[in-house]
Amino acid sequence: MATMADVARSAGVSVATVSHVLNDTRPVLPHTRQAVLDAIDELGYTPNTLARSLVTSRTRSIGLAVSAISNPYFTEILQGVEAGALEHGYSLLIADPHDDPEHERKVVQLLHERRVDGVIVAPSSDPRGLLAHLQRHGVPTVFLDRLIEDVPGAARPDGSSRAEGASRREDASRREDASRPDGPSRREDASRPDGDSEREEQPDTIFRFDQVCAENTEPMARLVTHLAGLGHTRIGLVAGLPGLSTTTERIVGYRHGLAAAGLPYYEQLVAQGDSAAEGAERATAALLSLAVPPTALVTANNTMTIGALRTLRDRGLSVPDDLALCCFDDFAWADLFSPRLTAISQPSREIGAQAVRLLLDRLETPDRPSRTVRLPCAFVHRTSCGCPDTPSEKGTVS
């Protein structure tokens, strides 16, 4: 088996130079670097990763904790994370927290004990135990898909400080409630993102967290206004798991869409589907059982779309003839349904790739300001909304 000394002799350089090339610990002239790389390739040299980690205090590995890995949306995020990690020479350790706060803390702790250089996490609805561990041990962390607003050291979607964020939420809530036909909102803590792609702030603790997700509010509003434009005045929403930022923001988007269309908000038209197919089946059944049921339905993620469709099938209802349907989350076979599903497509792979970039930036510069990055979605216009059957159209929603 070839050694580092063998590589050095073949390339005509010192062992230290080979080490600098392998560990990127000091600039090396391009022709010298290439000579080392050629020698490595010729000799079939394999670096000792364990020995390297002892020298550099890095394992060049990333921990990824996301629930429902079987979900096509999170599968594509995983693919984006994996591609980004491999591109930069990092391996990936994967764990499924099952959206359970206690299990979430345990799996992230296990990833940390495996000496990963940092973690990427899609947090649960109650991440307090997770945050306590991350803060206590100073683990470089990126939150993806679901944002955490009150994390010390994490930038908010609007870039404000903790006190400013609370004040702005209260002001935004008052302004929103004043414009609503139905009066004050029952979700006064929901605030509308301002649409900026990236904001920075100086965090208030030494441990800084970065975050990345798709836009949620405006894309959801787009689905609602589209249905309203087709003449629907009672539009139901199958919402996600309470406590997740995606759920809160999509409910806010639903309300914004109603307001933009001049329609009232009725609380009974919002049913919790808990981000799962089974929950969506129950939620859809509850909406259909109303004295005056909705004529159109919006589902807030792809698995809930499946649950809603199952309930509609079981009741012998046809989409869009009996009920128009739009969904948040596109997926590979959405275009194969009959009718084809009108949907919001999230940039899932780019979310994963961006999470890796944020984490590597954090590892490179631990004291840099925290960042929250939002990526635009695309409106995919098909036929489940009741529109004529035309080729699928995509339009960016920022």
Tab-separated table of C-alpha atoms in Angstrom:
chain	number	residue	atom	x	y	z
A	1	MET	CA	0.000	0.000	0.000
A	2	ALA	CA	1.413	3.391	-1.029
A	3	THR	CA	2.323	5.865	1.712
A	4	MET	CA	2.535	9.637	1.822
A	5	ALA	CA	6.329	9.304	1.641
A	6	ASP	CA	5.959	7.295	-1.589
A	7	VAL	CA	3.812	10.068	-3.060
A	8	ALA	CA	6.376	12.684	-2.019
A	9	ARG	CA	9.254	10.761	-3.682
A	10	SER	CA	7.276	10.221	-6.875
A	11	ALA	CA	6.285	13.894	-7.110
A	12	GLY	CA	9.707	15.155	-6.098
A	13	VAL	CA	8.399	17.154	-3.149
A	14	SER	CA	8.483	16.962	0.626
A	15	VAL	CA	6.009	14.987	2.724
A	16	ALA	CA	4.861	18.318	4.180
A	17	THR	CA	3.922	19.528	0.696
A	18	VAL	CA	1.885	16.392	0.089
A	19	SER	CA	0.135	17.012	3.410
A	20	HIS	CA	-0.650	20.601	2.438
A	21	VAL	CA	-2.171	19.423	-0.850
A	22	LEU	CA	-4.270	16.743	0.838
A	23	ASN	CA	-5.440	18.898	3.744
A	24	ASP	CA	-5.513	22.253	1.966
A	25	THR	CA	-3.619	23.757	4.902
A	26	ARG	CA	-1.315	26.017	2.874
A	27	PRO	CA	-1.240	27.385	-0.702
A	28	VAL	CA	0.765	25.207	-3.096
A	29	LEU	CA	1.925	26.240	-6.567
A	30	PRO	CA	-0.416	24.876	-9.260
A	31	HIS	CA	2.256	22.788	-11.038
A	32	THR	CA	3.418	21.337	-7.705
A	33	ARG	CA	-0.161	20.523	-6.671
A	34	GLN	CA	-0.730	18.794	-10.006
A	35	ALA	CA	2.459	16.758	-9.616
A	36	VAL	CA	1.254	15.559	-6.220
A	37	LEU	CA	-2.199	14.707	-7.552
A	38	ASP	CA	-0.666	12.820	-10.498
A	39	ALA	CA	1.519	10.822	-8.099
A	40	ILE	CA	-1.492	10.015	-5.906
A	41	ASP	CA	-3.379	8.773	-8.943
A	42	GLU	CA	-0.441	6.754	-10.295
A	43	LEU	CA	0.318	5.080	-6.974
A	44	GLY	CA	-3.310	4.600	-5.949
A	45	TYR	CA	-2.634	6.315	-2.659
A	46	THR	CA	-5.591	6.467	-0.227
A	47	PRO	CA	-5.332	9.089	2.541
A	48	ASN	CA	-5.761	7.897	6.119
A	49	THR	CA	-8.920	9.796	7.035
A	50	LEU	CA	-8.668	8.974	10.723
A	51	ALA	CA	-5.054	10.160	10.943
A	52	ARG	CA	-5.937	13.317	9.030
A	53	SER	CA	-8.803	14.103	11.424
A	54	LEU	CA	-6.415	13.836	14.379
A	55	VAL	CA	-4.148	16.439	12.790
A	56	THR	CA	-6.805	18.831	11.479
A	57	SER	CA	-9.575	18.274	14.094
A	58	ARG	CA	-11.874	17.751	11.119
A	59	THR	CA	-13.461	14.528	9.904
A	60	ARG	CA	-14.727	16.041	6.633
A	61	SER	CA	-18.154	14.621	7.388
A	62	ILE	CA	-21.575	16.265	7.714
A	63	GLY	CA	-24.550	15.038	9.712
A	64	LEU	CA	-27.999	15.357	8.121
A	65	ALA	CA	-31.146	14.963	10.230
A	66	VAL	CA	-34.402	15.123	8.259
A	67	SER	CA	-37.701	13.357	8.886
A	68	ALA	CA	-39.653	11.336	6.335
A	69	ILE	CA	-36.665	10.609	4.106
A	70	SER	CA	-39.056	8.525	1.980
A	71	ASN	CA	-40.953	11.733	1.148
A	72	PRO	CA	-39.919	12.755	-2.406
A	73	TYR	CA	-39.434	16.344	-1.256
A	74	PHE	CA	-36.934	15.420	1.453
A	75	THR	CA	-35.364	12.803	-0.825
A	76	GLU	CA	-34.510	15.554	-3.295
A	77	ILE	CA	-33.165	17.727	-0.469
A	78	LEU	CA	-30.995	14.785	0.582
A	79	GLN	CA	-29.723	14.465	-2.984
A	80	GLY	CA	-28.818	18.148	-2.997
A	81	VAL	CA	-26.985	17.834	0.319
A	82	GLU	CA	-25.143	14.716	-0.809
A	83	ALA	CA	-24.069	16.260	-4.117
A	84	GLY	CA	-22.868	19.421	-2.369
A	85	ALA	CA	-20.991	17.431	0.262
A	86	LEU	CA	-19.260	15.174	-2.259
A	87	GLU	CA	-18.326	18.146	-4.415
A	88	HIS	CA	-16.329	19.526	-1.498
A	89	GLY	CA	-14.892	16.189	-0.364
A	90	TYR	CA	-17.252	15.570	2.557
A	91	SER	CA	-19.042	12.367	3.487
A	92	LEU	CA	-22.612	12.325	4.786
A	93	LEU	CA	-24.134	10.653	7.851
A	94	ILE	CA	-27.940	10.557	7.772
A	95	ALA	CA	-30.496	10.202	10.575
A	96	ASP	CA	-34.288	10.383	10.669
A	97	PRO	CA	-35.671	12.263	13.720
A	98	HIS	CA	-39.244	11.115	12.868
A	99	ASP	CA	-40.520	14.620	13.730
A	100	ASP	CA	-40.227	13.646	17.397
A	101	PRO	CA	-38.483	16.282	19.561
A	102	GLU	CA	-36.851	13.817	21.944
A	103	HIS	CA	-35.694	11.489	19.176
A	104	GLU	CA	-34.475	14.540	17.261
A	105	ARG	CA	-32.197	15.557	20.131
A	106	LYS	CA	-30.854	12.011	20.468
A	107	VAL	CA	-30.023	11.493	16.801
A	108	VAL	CA	-28.290	14.868	16.514
A	109	GLN	CA	-26.347	14.042	19.683
A	110	LEU	CA	-25.285	10.737	18.101
A	111	LEU	CA	-24.198	12.522	14.935
A	112	HIS	CA	-22.191	14.936	17.079
A	113	GLU	CA	-20.590	12.020	18.939
A	114	ARG	CA	-19.507	10.635	15.568
A	115	ARG	CA	-17.441	13.839	15.313
A	116	VAL	CA	-19.148	15.280	12.251
A	117	ASP	CA	-17.824	18.748	11.440
A	118	GLY	CA	-21.340	20.188	11.446
A	119	VAL	CA	-24.994	19.266	11.091
A	120	ILE	CA	-27.867	20.160	8.795
A	121	VAL	CA	-31.270	19.742	10.426
A	122	ALA	CA	-34.924	20.092	9.430
A	123	PRO	CA	-36.158	20.875	12.961
A	124	SER	CA	-39.287	19.507	14.615
A	125	SER	CA	-42.169	21.603	15.899
A	126	ASP	CA	-40.560	21.701	19.368
A	127	PRO	CA	-36.776	21.882	18.943
A	128	ARG	CA	-35.912	23.179	22.428
A	129	GLY	CA	-33.958	20.069	23.426
A	130	LEU	CA	-32.110	20.122	20.111
A	131	LEU	CA	-31.207	23.780	20.502
A	132	ALA	CA	-29.976	23.279	24.041
A	133	HIS	CA	-27.582	20.573	22.841
A	134	LEU	CA	-26.360	22.590	19.866
A	135	GLN	CA	-25.797	25.680	22.003
A	136	ARG	CA	-24.109	23.807	24.818
A	137	HIS	CA	-21.623	22.107	22.499
A	138	GLY	CA	-21.272	24.873	19.889
A	139	VAL	CA	-22.106	22.557	16.976
A	140	PRO	CA	-21.946	24.334	13.584
A	141	THR	CA	-25.519	24.019	12.343
A	142	VAL	CA	-27.733	24.920	9.401
A	143	PHE	CA	-31.510	24.616	9.703
A	144	LEU	CA	-33.290	23.840	6.454
A	145	ASP	CA	-36.875	23.899	5.211
A	146	ARG	CA	-38.310	24.802	8.641
A	147	LEU	CA	-37.008	27.979	10.204
A	148	ILE	CA	-36.569	28.669	13.888
A	149	GLU	CA	-37.330	32.281	14.656
A	150	ASP	CA	-36.168	32.725	18.237
A	151	VAL	CA	-32.814	30.982	18.128
A	152	PRO	CA	-30.011	33.048	19.715
A	153	GLY	CA	-27.548	33.653	16.928
A	154	ALA	CA	-29.906	32.824	14.058
A	155	ALA	CA	-31.003	35.522	11.667
A	156	ARG	CA	-34.737	35.972	11.247
A	157	PRO	CA	-36.387	35.851	7.827
A	158	ASP	CA	-36.693	39.667	7.946
A	159	GLY	CA	-33.197	40.226	9.343
A	160	SER	CA	-34.417	41.885	12.543
A	161	SER	CA	-33.129	41.461	16.072
A	162	ARG	CA	-35.124	39.471	18.646
A	163	ALA	CA	-36.832	42.549	20.135
A	164	GLU	CA	-37.394	44.104	16.734
A	165	GLY	CA	-38.838	40.842	15.465
A	166	ALA	CA	-41.423	40.710	18.230
A	167	SER	CA	-42.393	44.344	17.705
A	168	ARG	CA	-42.696	43.936	13.952
A	169	ARG	CA	-44.810	40.813	14.342
A	170	GLU	CA	-47.225	42.673	16.599
A	171	ASP	CA	-47.406	45.632	14.197
A	172	ALA	CA	-47.832	43.367	11.171
A	173	SER	CA	-50.537	41.398	12.955
A	174	ARG	CA	-52.456	44.568	13.798
A	175	ARG	CA	-52.209	45.841	10.232
A	176	GLU	CA	-53.234	42.468	8.807
A	177	ASP	CA	-56.148	42.093	11.206
A	178	ALA	CA	-57.397	45.585	10.418
A	179	SER	CA	-57.578	44.652	6.735
A	180	ARG	CA	-59.325	41.312	7.257
A	181	PRO	CA	-63.085	41.057	6.713
A	182	ASP	CA	-63.363	38.652	9.641
A	183	GLY	CA	-61.559	40.786	12.212
A	184	PRO	CA	-58.602	39.816	14.410
A	185	SER	CA	-56.521	36.784	13.552
A	186	ARG	CA	-56.320	33.834	15.920
A	187	ARG	CA	-52.706	33.338	14.878
A	188	GLU	CA	-51.291	36.684	15.947
A	189	ASP	CA	-47.717	35.391	15.980
A	190	ALA	CA	-47.682	34.713	12.240
A	191	SER	CA	-45.713	37.246	10.254
A	192	ARG	CA	-45.316	37.618	6.548
A	193	PRO	CA	-41.792	37.217	5.122
A	194	ASP	CA	-40.652	40.274	3.211
A	195	GLY	CA	-39.452	38.332	0.195
A	196	ASP	CA	-35.776	39.267	0.424
A	197	SER	CA	-33.512	36.475	-0.743
A	198	GLU	CA	-30.960	36.900	2.036
A	199	ARG	CA	-30.637	38.930	5.211
A	200	GLU	CA	-27.868	39.233	7.753
A	201	GLU	CA	-27.744	40.324	11.367
A	202	GLN	CA	-25.228	40.339	14.168
A	203	PRO	CA	-26.340	37.509	16.474
A	204	ASP	CA	-26.449	37.902	20.222
A	205	THR	CA	-24.459	34.796	21.190
A	206	ILE	CA	-21.183	33.255	20.086
A	207	PHE	CA	-22.919	30.254	18.519
A	208	ARG	CA	-24.405	31.287	15.214
A	209	PHE	CA	-26.894	29.311	13.169
A	210	ASP	CA	-27.741	29.719	9.491
A	211	GLN	CA	-31.013	28.792	7.826
A	212	VAL	CA	-32.307	28.081	4.323
A	213	CYS	CA	-35.799	27.407	3.017
A	214	ALA	CA	-38.158	28.130	0.152
A	215	GLU	CA	-40.558	31.024	0.041
A	216	ASN	CA	-43.895	29.933	1.508
A	217	THR	CA	-46.235	32.892	1.875
A	218	GLU	CA	-46.458	34.326	-1.633
A	219	PRO	CA	-46.575	30.948	-3.420
A	220	MET	CA	-49.476	29.827	-1.230
A	221	ALA	CA	-51.241	33.128	-1.860
A	222	ARG	CA	-50.760	32.507	-5.597
A	223	LEU	CA	-52.636	29.196	-5.397
A	224	VAL	CA	-55.530	30.823	-3.543
A	225	THR	CA	-55.834	33.811	-5.879
A	226	HIS	CA	-55.701	31.443	-8.858
A	227	LEU	CA	-58.655	29.474	-7.521
A	228	ALA	CA	-60.499	32.654	-6.635
A	229	GLY	CA	-59.957	33.872	-10.188
A	230	LEU	CA	-61.762	30.762	-11.406
A	231	GLY	CA	-64.834	31.796	-9.406
A	232	HIS	CA	-64.346	29.879	-6.151
A	233	THR	CA	-65.426	31.735	-3.020
A	234	ARG	CA	-65.152	28.903	-0.479
A	235	ILE	CA	-61.585	27.611	-0.632
A	236	GLY	CA	-60.501	25.066	1.965
A	237	LEU	CA	-56.978	24.551	3.274
A	238	VAL	CA	-55.491	21.298	4.546
A	239	ALA	CA	-52.718	22.739	6.741
A	240	GLY	CA	-49.569	21.092	8.053
A	241	LEU	CA	-48.295	20.168	11.492
A	242	PRO	CA	-48.805	22.996	14.011
A	243	GLY	CA	-45.610	24.601	15.250
A	244	LEU	CA	-43.659	24.295	12.002
A	245	SER	CA	-42.693	27.533	10.278
A	246	THR	CA	-43.856	26.086	6.969
A	247	THR	CA	-47.331	25.535	8.407
A	248	THR	CA	-47.542	29.023	9.895
A	249	GLU	CA	-46.284	30.769	6.767
A	250	ARG	CA	-48.556	28.846	4.415
A	251	ILE	CA	-51.588	29.668	6.545
A	252	VAL	CA	-50.536	33.310	6.389
A	253	GLY	CA	-50.203	32.971	2.614
A	254	TYR	CA	-53.669	31.427	2.418
A	255	ARG	CA	-55.100	34.403	4.281
A	256	HIS	CA	-53.217	36.861	2.115
A	257	GLY	CA	-54.584	35.172	-0.982
A	258	LEU	CA	-58.139	35.434	0.305
A	259	ALA	CA	-57.661	39.090	1.176
A	260	ALA	CA	-56.154	39.849	-2.236
A	261	ALA	CA	-59.199	38.259	-3.870
A	262	GLY	CA	-61.600	40.163	-1.602
A	263	LEU	CA	-62.797	36.971	0.093
A	264	PRO	CA	-63.508	36.534	3.825
A	265	TYR	CA	-61.505	34.186	6.007
A	266	TYR	CA	-63.517	31.412	7.680
A	267	GLU	CA	-61.680	29.475	10.332
A	268	GLN	CA	-63.749	26.344	9.715
A	269	LEU	CA	-62.299	26.146	6.183
A	270	VAL	CA	-58.817	25.483	7.610
A	271	ALA	CA	-58.279	21.900	8.806
A	272	GLN	CA	-55.073	20.484	10.274
A	273	GLY	CA	-53.670	17.620	8.248
A	274	ASP	CA	-50.538	17.324	10.434
A	275	SER	CA	-48.269	17.124	7.351
A	276	ALA	CA	-49.223	13.451	6.843
A	277	ALA	CA	-51.457	11.519	4.456
A	278	GLU	CA	-53.581	10.058	7.243
A	279	GLY	CA	-54.092	13.457	8.832
A	280	ALA	CA	-55.055	14.904	5.468
A	281	GLU	CA	-57.663	12.190	4.993
A	282	ARG	CA	-59.308	13.215	8.266
A	283	ALA	CA	-58.982	16.916	7.503
A	284	THR	CA	-60.475	16.563	4.035
A	285	ALA	CA	-63.363	14.516	5.374
A	286	ALA	CA	-64.051	17.207	7.982
A	287	LEU	CA	-64.090	19.944	5.324
A	288	LEU	CA	-66.426	17.943	3.100
A	289	SER	CA	-68.763	17.396	6.058
A	290	LEU	CA	-69.354	21.118	6.597
A	291	ALA	CA	-72.895	22.382	6.070
A	292	VAL	CA	-71.507	24.419	3.182
A	293	PRO	CA	-68.362	22.559	2.045
A	294	PRO	CA	-65.604	24.170	0.004
A	295	THR	CA	-65.708	24.067	-3.771
A	296	ALA	CA	-61.904	24.177	-3.990
A	297	LEU	CA	-59.128	22.784	-1.842
A	298	VAL	CA	-55.466	23.635	-1.275
A	299	THR	CA	-53.198	21.055	0.337
A	300	ALA	CA	-50.067	22.336	2.079
A	301	ASN	CA	-47.625	19.544	1.181
A	302	ASN	CA	-47.308	16.566	-1.138
A	303	THR	CA	-48.131	13.768	1.317
A	304	MET	CA	-51.303	15.587	2.365
A	305	THR	CA	-52.244	15.853	-1.308
A	306	ILE	CA	-52.215	12.051	-1.469
A	307	GLY	CA	-54.413	11.821	1.622
A	308	ALA	CA	-56.867	14.380	0.260
A	309	LEU	CA	-57.120	12.569	-3.071
A	310	ARG	CA	-57.761	9.277	-1.265
A	311	THR	CA	-60.674	10.774	0.668
A	312	LEU	CA	-62.136	12.328	-2.482
A	313	ARG	CA	-61.893	8.976	-4.267
A	314	ASP	CA	-63.538	7.136	-1.368
A	315	ARG	CA	-66.435	9.591	-1.498
A	316	GLY	CA	-66.820	9.223	-5.244
A	317	LEU	CA	-65.895	12.859	-5.911
A	318	SER	CA	-64.152	13.934	-9.076
A	319	VAL	CA	-61.374	16.535	-9.424
A	320	PRO	CA	-61.929	19.171	-10.695
A	321	ASP	CA	-65.593	18.586	-11.585
A	322	ASP	CA	-66.775	18.210	-7.978
A	323	LEU	CA	-63.863	19.929	-6.244
A	324	ALA	CA	-60.954	21.931	-7.651
A	325	LEU	CA	-57.557	21.071	-6.143
A	326	CYS	CA	-54.183	22.831	-5.912
A	327	CYS	CA	-51.214	21.661	-3.868
A	328	PHE	CA	-48.052	23.016	-2.310
A	329	ASP	CA	-45.198	20.721	-3.404
A	330	ASP	CA	-44.776	19.306	-6.852
A	331	PHE	CA	-43.475	15.772	-7.275
A	332	ALA	CA	-42.306	13.569	-10.108
A	333	TRP	CA	-45.632	11.876	-10.835
A	334	ALA	CA	-47.915	14.889	-10.300
A	335	ASP	CA	-48.061	15.302	-14.068
A	336	LEU	CA	-49.227	11.679	-14.431
A	337	PHE	CA	-52.382	12.051	-12.314
A	338	SER	CA	-55.696	12.513	-14.031
A	339	PRO	CA	-56.277	15.367	-13.787
A	340	ARG	CA	-52.709	16.663	-13.719
A	341	LEU	CA	-51.982	18.481	-10.469
A	342	THR	CA	-51.571	22.246	-10.339
A	343	ALA	CA	-48.823	22.770	-7.779
A	344	ILE	CA	-46.122	24.924	-6.253
A	345	SER	CA	-42.723	23.443	-7.017
A	346	GLN	CA	-40.045	24.004	-4.384
A	347	PRO	CA	-36.330	24.123	-5.288
A	348	SER	CA	-35.626	21.151	-3.027
A	349	ARG	CA	-32.230	20.129	-4.424
A	350	GLU	CA	-31.014	23.715	-4.334
A	351	ILE	CA	-32.183	23.997	-0.715
A	352	GLY	CA	-29.963	21.020	0.119
A	353	ALA	CA	-27.010	22.359	-1.864
A	354	GLN	CA	-27.375	25.808	-0.313
A	355	ALA	CA	-27.437	24.271	3.168
A	356	VAL	CA	-24.058	22.670	2.487
A	357	ARG	CA	-22.621	25.960	1.229
A	358	LEU	CA	-23.840	27.768	4.328
A	359	LEU	CA	-22.361	25.111	6.606
A	360	LEU	CA	-18.975	25.150	4.856
A	361	ASP	CA	-18.937	28.953	5.062
A	362	ARG	CA	-19.642	28.656	8.795
A	363	LEU	CA	-16.822	26.141	9.237
A	364	GLU	CA	-14.469	28.425	7.334
A	365	THR	CA	-15.498	31.585	9.217
A	366	PRO	CA	-17.150	30.654	12.538
A	367	ASP	CA	-17.748	34.280	13.595
A	368	ARG	CA	-19.438	35.458	10.402
A	369	PRO	CA	-22.937	36.986	10.733
A	370	SER	CA	-25.818	34.524	10.582
A	371	ARG	CA	-27.764	34.218	7.372
A	372	THR	CA	-31.277	33.191	6.447
A	373	VAL	CA	-31.602	32.378	2.747
A	374	ARG	CA	-34.950	32.025	0.996
A	375	LEU	CA	-35.274	30.540	-2.462
A	376	PRO	CA	-38.099	31.210	-4.941
A	377	CYS	CA	-40.706	28.609	-5.890
A	378	ALA	CA	-42.394	27.959	-9.229
A	379	PHE	CA	-46.128	27.873	-9.981
A	380	VAL	CA	-46.816	24.784	-12.117
A	381	HIS	CA	-50.116	25.286	-13.929
A	382	ARG	CA	-51.929	22.071	-14.854
A	383	THR	CA	-55.565	20.943	-14.789
A	384	SER	CA	-56.663	19.882	-11.273
A	385	CYS	CA	-57.642	23.493	-10.648
A	386	GLY	CA	-60.236	23.283	-13.414
A	387	CYS	CA	-58.293	24.999	-16.181
A	388	PRO	CA	-58.186	23.568	-19.731
A	389	ASP	CA	-55.666	20.846	-20.464
A	390	THR	CA	-52.623	22.655	-21.837
A	391	PRO	CA	-48.899	21.881	-21.604
A	392	SER	CA	-47.550	22.360	-18.084
A	393	GLU	CA	-46.569	25.961	-17.425
A	394	LYS	CA	-44.055	27.112	-14.841
A	395	GLY	CA	-43.792	30.576	-13.430
A	396	THR	CA	-41.474	31.713	-10.674
A	397	VAL	CA	-43.079	32.870	-7.433
A	398	SER	CA	-40.720	34.825	-5.214
